[in-house]
Short mmCIF file of N, CA and C in Angstrom, two decimals:
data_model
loop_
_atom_site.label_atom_id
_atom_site.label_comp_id
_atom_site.label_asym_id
_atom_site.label_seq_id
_atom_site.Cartn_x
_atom_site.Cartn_y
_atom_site.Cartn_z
N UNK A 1 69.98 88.18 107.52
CA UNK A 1 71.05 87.62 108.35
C UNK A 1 72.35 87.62 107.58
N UNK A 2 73.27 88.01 108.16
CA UNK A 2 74.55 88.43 107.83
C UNK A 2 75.57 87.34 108.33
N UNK A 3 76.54 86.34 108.27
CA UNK A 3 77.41 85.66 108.82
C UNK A 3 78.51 86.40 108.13
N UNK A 4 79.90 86.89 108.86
CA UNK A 4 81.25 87.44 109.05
C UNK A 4 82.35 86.11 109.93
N UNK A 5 82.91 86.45 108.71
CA UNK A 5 84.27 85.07 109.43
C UNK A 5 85.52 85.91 108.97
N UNK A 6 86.41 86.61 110.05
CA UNK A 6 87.47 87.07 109.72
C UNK A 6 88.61 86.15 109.64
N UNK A 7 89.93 86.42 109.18
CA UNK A 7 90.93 85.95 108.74
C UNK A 7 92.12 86.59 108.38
N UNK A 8 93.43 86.52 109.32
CA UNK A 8 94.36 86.91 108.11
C UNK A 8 95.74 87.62 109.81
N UNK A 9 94.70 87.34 110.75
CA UNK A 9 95.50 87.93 111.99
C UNK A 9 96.79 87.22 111.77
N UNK A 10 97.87 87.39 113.15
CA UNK A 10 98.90 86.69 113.26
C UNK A 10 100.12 87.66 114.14
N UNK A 11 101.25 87.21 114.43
CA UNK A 11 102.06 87.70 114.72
C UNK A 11 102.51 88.72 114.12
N UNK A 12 103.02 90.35 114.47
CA UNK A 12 103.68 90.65 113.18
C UNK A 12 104.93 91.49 113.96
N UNK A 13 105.78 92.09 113.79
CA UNK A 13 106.63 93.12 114.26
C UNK A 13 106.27 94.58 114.28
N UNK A 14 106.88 95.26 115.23
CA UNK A 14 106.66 96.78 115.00
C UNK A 14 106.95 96.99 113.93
N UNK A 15 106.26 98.21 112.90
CA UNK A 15 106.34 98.40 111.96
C UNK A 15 106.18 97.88 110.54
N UNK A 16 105.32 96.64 110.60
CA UNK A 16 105.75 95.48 109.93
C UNK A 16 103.73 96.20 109.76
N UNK A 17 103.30 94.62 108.57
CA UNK A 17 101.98 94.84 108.03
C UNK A 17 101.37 93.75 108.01
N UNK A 18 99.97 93.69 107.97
CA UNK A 18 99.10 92.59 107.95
C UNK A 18 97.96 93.57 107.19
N UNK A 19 97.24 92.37 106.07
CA UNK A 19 96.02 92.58 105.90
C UNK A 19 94.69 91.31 106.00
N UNK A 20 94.00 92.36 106.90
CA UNK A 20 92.68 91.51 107.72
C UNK A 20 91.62 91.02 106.18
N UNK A 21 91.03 89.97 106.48
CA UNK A 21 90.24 89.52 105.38
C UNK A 21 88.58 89.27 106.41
N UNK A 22 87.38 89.37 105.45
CA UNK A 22 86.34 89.31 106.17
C UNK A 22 85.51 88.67 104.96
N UNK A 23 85.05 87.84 105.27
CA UNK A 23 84.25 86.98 104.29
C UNK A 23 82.96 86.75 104.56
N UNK A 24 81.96 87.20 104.02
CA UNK A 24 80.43 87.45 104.32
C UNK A 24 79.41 86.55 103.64
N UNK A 25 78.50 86.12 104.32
CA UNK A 25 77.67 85.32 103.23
C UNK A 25 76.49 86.10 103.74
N UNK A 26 75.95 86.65 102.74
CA UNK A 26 74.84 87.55 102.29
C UNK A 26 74.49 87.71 101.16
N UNK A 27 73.05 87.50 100.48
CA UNK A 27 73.07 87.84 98.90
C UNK A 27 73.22 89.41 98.62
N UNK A 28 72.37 90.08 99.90
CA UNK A 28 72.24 91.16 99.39
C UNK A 28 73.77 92.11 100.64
N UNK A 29 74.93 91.56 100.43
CA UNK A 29 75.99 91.91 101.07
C UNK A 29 76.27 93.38 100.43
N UNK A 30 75.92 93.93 98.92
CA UNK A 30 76.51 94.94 98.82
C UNK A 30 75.68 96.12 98.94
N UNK A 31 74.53 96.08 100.12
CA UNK A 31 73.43 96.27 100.36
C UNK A 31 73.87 97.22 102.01
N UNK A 32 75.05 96.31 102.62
CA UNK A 32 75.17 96.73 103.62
C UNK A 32 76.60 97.74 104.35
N UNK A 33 76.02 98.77 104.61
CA UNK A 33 77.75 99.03 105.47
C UNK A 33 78.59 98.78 105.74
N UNK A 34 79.87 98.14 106.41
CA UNK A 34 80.42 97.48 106.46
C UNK A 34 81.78 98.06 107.57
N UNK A 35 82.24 97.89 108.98
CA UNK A 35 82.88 98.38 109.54
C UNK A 35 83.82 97.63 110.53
N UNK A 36 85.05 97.54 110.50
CA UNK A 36 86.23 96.94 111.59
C UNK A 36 86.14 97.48 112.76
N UNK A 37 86.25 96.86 113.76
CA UNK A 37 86.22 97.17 115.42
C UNK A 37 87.63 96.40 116.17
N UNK A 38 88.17 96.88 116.95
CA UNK A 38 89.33 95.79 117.60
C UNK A 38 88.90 96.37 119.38
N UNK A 39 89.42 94.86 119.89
CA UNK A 39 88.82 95.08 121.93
C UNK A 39 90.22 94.51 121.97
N UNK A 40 91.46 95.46 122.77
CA UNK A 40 92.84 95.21 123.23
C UNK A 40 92.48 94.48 124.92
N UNK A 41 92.99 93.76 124.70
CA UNK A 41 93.24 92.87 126.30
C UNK A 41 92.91 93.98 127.11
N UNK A 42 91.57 93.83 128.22
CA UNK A 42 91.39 94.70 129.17
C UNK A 42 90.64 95.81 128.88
N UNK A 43 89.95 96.09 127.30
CA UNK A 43 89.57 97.15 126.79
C UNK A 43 88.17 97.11 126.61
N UNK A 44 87.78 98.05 126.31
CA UNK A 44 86.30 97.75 125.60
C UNK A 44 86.45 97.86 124.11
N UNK A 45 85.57 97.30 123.42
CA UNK A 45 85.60 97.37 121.89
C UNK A 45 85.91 98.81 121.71
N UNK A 46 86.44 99.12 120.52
CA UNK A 46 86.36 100.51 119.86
C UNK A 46 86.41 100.28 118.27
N UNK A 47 85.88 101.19 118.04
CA UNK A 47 85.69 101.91 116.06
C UNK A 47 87.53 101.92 115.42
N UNK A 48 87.49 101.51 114.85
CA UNK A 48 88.34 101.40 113.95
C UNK A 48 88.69 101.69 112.00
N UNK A 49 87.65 101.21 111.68
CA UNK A 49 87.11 101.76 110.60
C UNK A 49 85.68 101.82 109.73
N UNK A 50 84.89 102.26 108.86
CA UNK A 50 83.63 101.81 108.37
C UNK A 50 83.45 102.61 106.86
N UNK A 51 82.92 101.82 106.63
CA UNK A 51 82.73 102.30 105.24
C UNK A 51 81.47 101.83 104.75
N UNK A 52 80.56 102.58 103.44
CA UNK A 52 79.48 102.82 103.62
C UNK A 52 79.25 101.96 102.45
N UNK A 53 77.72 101.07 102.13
CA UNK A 53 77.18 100.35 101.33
C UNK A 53 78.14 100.34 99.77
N UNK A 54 78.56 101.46 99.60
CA UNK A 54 78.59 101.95 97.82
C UNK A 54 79.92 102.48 98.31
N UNK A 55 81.01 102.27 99.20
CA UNK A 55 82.28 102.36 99.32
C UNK A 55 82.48 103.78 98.63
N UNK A 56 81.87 104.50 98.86
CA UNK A 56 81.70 106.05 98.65
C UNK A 56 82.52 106.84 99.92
N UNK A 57 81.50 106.66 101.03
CA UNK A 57 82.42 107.09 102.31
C UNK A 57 82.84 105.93 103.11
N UNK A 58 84.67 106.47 103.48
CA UNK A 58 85.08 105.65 104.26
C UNK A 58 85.53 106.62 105.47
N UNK A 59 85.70 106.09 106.51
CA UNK A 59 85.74 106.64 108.09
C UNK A 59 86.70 106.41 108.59
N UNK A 60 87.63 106.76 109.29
CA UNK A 60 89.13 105.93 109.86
C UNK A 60 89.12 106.60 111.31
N UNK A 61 89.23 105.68 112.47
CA UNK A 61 89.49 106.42 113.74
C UNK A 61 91.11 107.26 113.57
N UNK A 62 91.06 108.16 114.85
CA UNK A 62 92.05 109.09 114.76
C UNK A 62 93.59 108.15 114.42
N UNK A 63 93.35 106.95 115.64
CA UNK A 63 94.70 106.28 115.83
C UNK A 63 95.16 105.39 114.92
N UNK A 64 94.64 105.31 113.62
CA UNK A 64 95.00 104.47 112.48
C UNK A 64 94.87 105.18 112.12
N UNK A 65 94.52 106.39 111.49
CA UNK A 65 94.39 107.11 109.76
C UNK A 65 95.67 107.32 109.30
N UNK A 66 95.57 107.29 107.79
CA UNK A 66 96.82 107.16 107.12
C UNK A 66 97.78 105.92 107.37
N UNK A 67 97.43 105.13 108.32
CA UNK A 67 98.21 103.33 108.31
C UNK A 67 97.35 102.57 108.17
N UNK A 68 95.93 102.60 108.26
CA UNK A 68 94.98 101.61 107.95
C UNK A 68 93.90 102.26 107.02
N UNK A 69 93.67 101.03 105.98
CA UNK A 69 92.99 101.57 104.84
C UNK A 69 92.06 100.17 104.22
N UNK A 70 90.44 100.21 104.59
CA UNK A 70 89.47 99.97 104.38
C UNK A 70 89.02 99.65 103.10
N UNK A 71 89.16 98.41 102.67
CA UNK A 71 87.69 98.27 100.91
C UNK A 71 87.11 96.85 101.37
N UNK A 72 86.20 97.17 100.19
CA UNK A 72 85.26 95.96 99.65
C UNK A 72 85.51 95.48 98.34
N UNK A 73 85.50 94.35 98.03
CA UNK A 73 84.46 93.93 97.03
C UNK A 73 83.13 93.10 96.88
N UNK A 74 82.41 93.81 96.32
CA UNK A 74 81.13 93.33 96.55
C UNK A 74 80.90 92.08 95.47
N UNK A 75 81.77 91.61 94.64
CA UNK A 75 81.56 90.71 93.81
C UNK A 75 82.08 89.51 94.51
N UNK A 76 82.85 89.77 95.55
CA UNK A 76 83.49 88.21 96.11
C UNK A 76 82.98 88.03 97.52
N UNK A 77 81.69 89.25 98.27
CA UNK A 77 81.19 89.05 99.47
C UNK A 77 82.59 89.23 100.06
N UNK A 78 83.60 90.29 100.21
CA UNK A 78 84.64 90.78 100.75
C UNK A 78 85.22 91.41 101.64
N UNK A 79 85.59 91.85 102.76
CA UNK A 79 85.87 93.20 103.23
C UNK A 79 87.32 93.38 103.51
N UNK A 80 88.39 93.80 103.86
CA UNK A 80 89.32 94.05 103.88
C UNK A 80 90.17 95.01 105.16
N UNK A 81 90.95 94.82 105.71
CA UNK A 81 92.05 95.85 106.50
C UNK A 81 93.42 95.78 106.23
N UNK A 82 93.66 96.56 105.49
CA UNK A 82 95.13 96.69 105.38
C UNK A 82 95.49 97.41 106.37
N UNK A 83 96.69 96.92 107.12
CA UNK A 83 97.30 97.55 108.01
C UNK A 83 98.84 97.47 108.00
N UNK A 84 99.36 98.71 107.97
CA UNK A 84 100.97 99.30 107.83
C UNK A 84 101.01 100.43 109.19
N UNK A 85 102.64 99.94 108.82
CA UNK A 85 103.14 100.72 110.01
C UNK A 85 102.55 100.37 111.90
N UNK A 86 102.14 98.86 111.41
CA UNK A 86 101.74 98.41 112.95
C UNK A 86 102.92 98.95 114.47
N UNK A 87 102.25 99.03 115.08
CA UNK A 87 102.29 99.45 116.95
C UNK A 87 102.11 98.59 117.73
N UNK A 88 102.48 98.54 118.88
CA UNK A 88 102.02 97.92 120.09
C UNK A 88 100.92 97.86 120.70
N UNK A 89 100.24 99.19 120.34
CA UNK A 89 98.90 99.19 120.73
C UNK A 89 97.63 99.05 119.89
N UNK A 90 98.20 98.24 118.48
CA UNK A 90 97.44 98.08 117.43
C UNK A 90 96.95 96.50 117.88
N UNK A 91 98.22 95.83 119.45
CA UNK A 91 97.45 94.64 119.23
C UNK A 91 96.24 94.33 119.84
N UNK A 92 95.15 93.42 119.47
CA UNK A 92 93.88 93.61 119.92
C UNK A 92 93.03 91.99 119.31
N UNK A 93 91.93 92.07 119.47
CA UNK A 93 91.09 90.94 118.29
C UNK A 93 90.32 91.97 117.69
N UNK A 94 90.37 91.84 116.18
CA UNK A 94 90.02 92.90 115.30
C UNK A 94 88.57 91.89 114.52
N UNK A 95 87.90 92.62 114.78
CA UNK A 95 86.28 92.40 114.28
C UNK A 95 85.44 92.82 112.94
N UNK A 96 84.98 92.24 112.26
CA UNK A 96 84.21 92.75 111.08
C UNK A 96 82.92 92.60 111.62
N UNK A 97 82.01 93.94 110.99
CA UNK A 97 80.65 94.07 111.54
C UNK A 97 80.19 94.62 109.97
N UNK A 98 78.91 94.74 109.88
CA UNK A 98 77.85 94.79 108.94
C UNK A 98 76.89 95.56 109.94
N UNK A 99 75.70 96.42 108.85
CA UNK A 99 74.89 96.86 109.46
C UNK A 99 74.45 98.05 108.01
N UNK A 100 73.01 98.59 108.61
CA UNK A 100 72.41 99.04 107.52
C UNK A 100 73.01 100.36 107.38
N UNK A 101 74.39 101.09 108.19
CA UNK A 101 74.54 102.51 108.11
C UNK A 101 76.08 102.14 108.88
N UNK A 102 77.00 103.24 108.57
CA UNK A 102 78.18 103.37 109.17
C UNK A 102 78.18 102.99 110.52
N UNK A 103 76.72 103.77 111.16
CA UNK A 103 77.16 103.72 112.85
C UNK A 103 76.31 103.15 113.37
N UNK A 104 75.63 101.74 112.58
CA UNK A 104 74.98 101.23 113.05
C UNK A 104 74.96 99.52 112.83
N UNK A 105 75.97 99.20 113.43
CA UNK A 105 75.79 97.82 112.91
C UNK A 105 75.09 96.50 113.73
N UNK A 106 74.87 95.48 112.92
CA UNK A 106 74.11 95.11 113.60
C UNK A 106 74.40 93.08 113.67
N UNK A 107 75.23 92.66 112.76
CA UNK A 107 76.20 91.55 112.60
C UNK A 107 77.62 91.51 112.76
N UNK A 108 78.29 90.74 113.94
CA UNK A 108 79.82 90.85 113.88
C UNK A 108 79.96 89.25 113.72
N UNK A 109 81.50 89.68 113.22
CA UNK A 109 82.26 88.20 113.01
C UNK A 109 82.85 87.75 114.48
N UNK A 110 83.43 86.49 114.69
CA UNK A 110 83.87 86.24 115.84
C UNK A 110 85.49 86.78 116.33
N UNK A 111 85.95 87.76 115.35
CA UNK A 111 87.29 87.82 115.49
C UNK A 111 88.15 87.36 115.11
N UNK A 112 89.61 88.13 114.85
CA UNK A 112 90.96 87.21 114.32
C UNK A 112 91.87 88.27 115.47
N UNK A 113 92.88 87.91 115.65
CA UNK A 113 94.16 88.46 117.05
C UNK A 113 95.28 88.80 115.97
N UNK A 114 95.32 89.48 116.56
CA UNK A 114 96.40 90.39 115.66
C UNK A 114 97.68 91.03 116.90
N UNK A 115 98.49 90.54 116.66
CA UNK A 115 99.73 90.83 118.04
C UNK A 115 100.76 91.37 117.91
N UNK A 116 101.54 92.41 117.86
CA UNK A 116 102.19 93.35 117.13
C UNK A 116 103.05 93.42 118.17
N UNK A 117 104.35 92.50 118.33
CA UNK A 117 105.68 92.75 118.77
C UNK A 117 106.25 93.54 118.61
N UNK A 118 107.14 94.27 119.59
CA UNK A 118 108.31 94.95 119.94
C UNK A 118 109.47 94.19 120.35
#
């Protein structure tokens, strides 16, 4: 069992930055995959980013790559979203998930809102 508590959402401006925090209690946390999801008002969830047990491979959907950038640390039960160069359509509730493989997860956190003015 995996518990995810994100943190770090908020207001921000176009163009402006936030980085998402995900805090895990798991012993064997660096054991597991680890991947961001965001659901925009009216949307269905979508993939956003994931990255793999041993932060070897990381994954970025089309509409963030190169402005959003994915780590861990596995010594502080960690996960991370840095996000630059925010959009309008970046706003959403952005999710941390766990699971034994990139595309398979199987624990999410409850969300943090992230709202990206124009």
């Amino acid at each position: 069992q995996v518990q995810l508590v994100e943190s770090g959402g908020g207001l921000v401006q176009v163009g402006g930055s936030l980085r998402l925090s995900c805090a895990a209690s798991a012993a064997t946390f660096s054991n597991y995959a680890l991947g961001w999801f965001r659901q925009a008002p009216g949307k269905e969830r979508e993939f956003v980013a994931a990255q793999s047990w041993n932060g070897v491979s990381t994954y970025y959907a089309d509409s963030v790559k190169d402005r959003f950038t994915m780590s861990r640390d596995n010594a502080k039960n960690m996960v991370y979203l840095q996000m630059n160069s925010l959009r309008p359509e970046d706003t959403a509730v952005y999710y941390c998930a766990a699971g034994p493989t990139t595309s398979g997860m199987d624990y999410w956190g409850k969300g943090t809102l992230v709202t990206v003015s124009s």
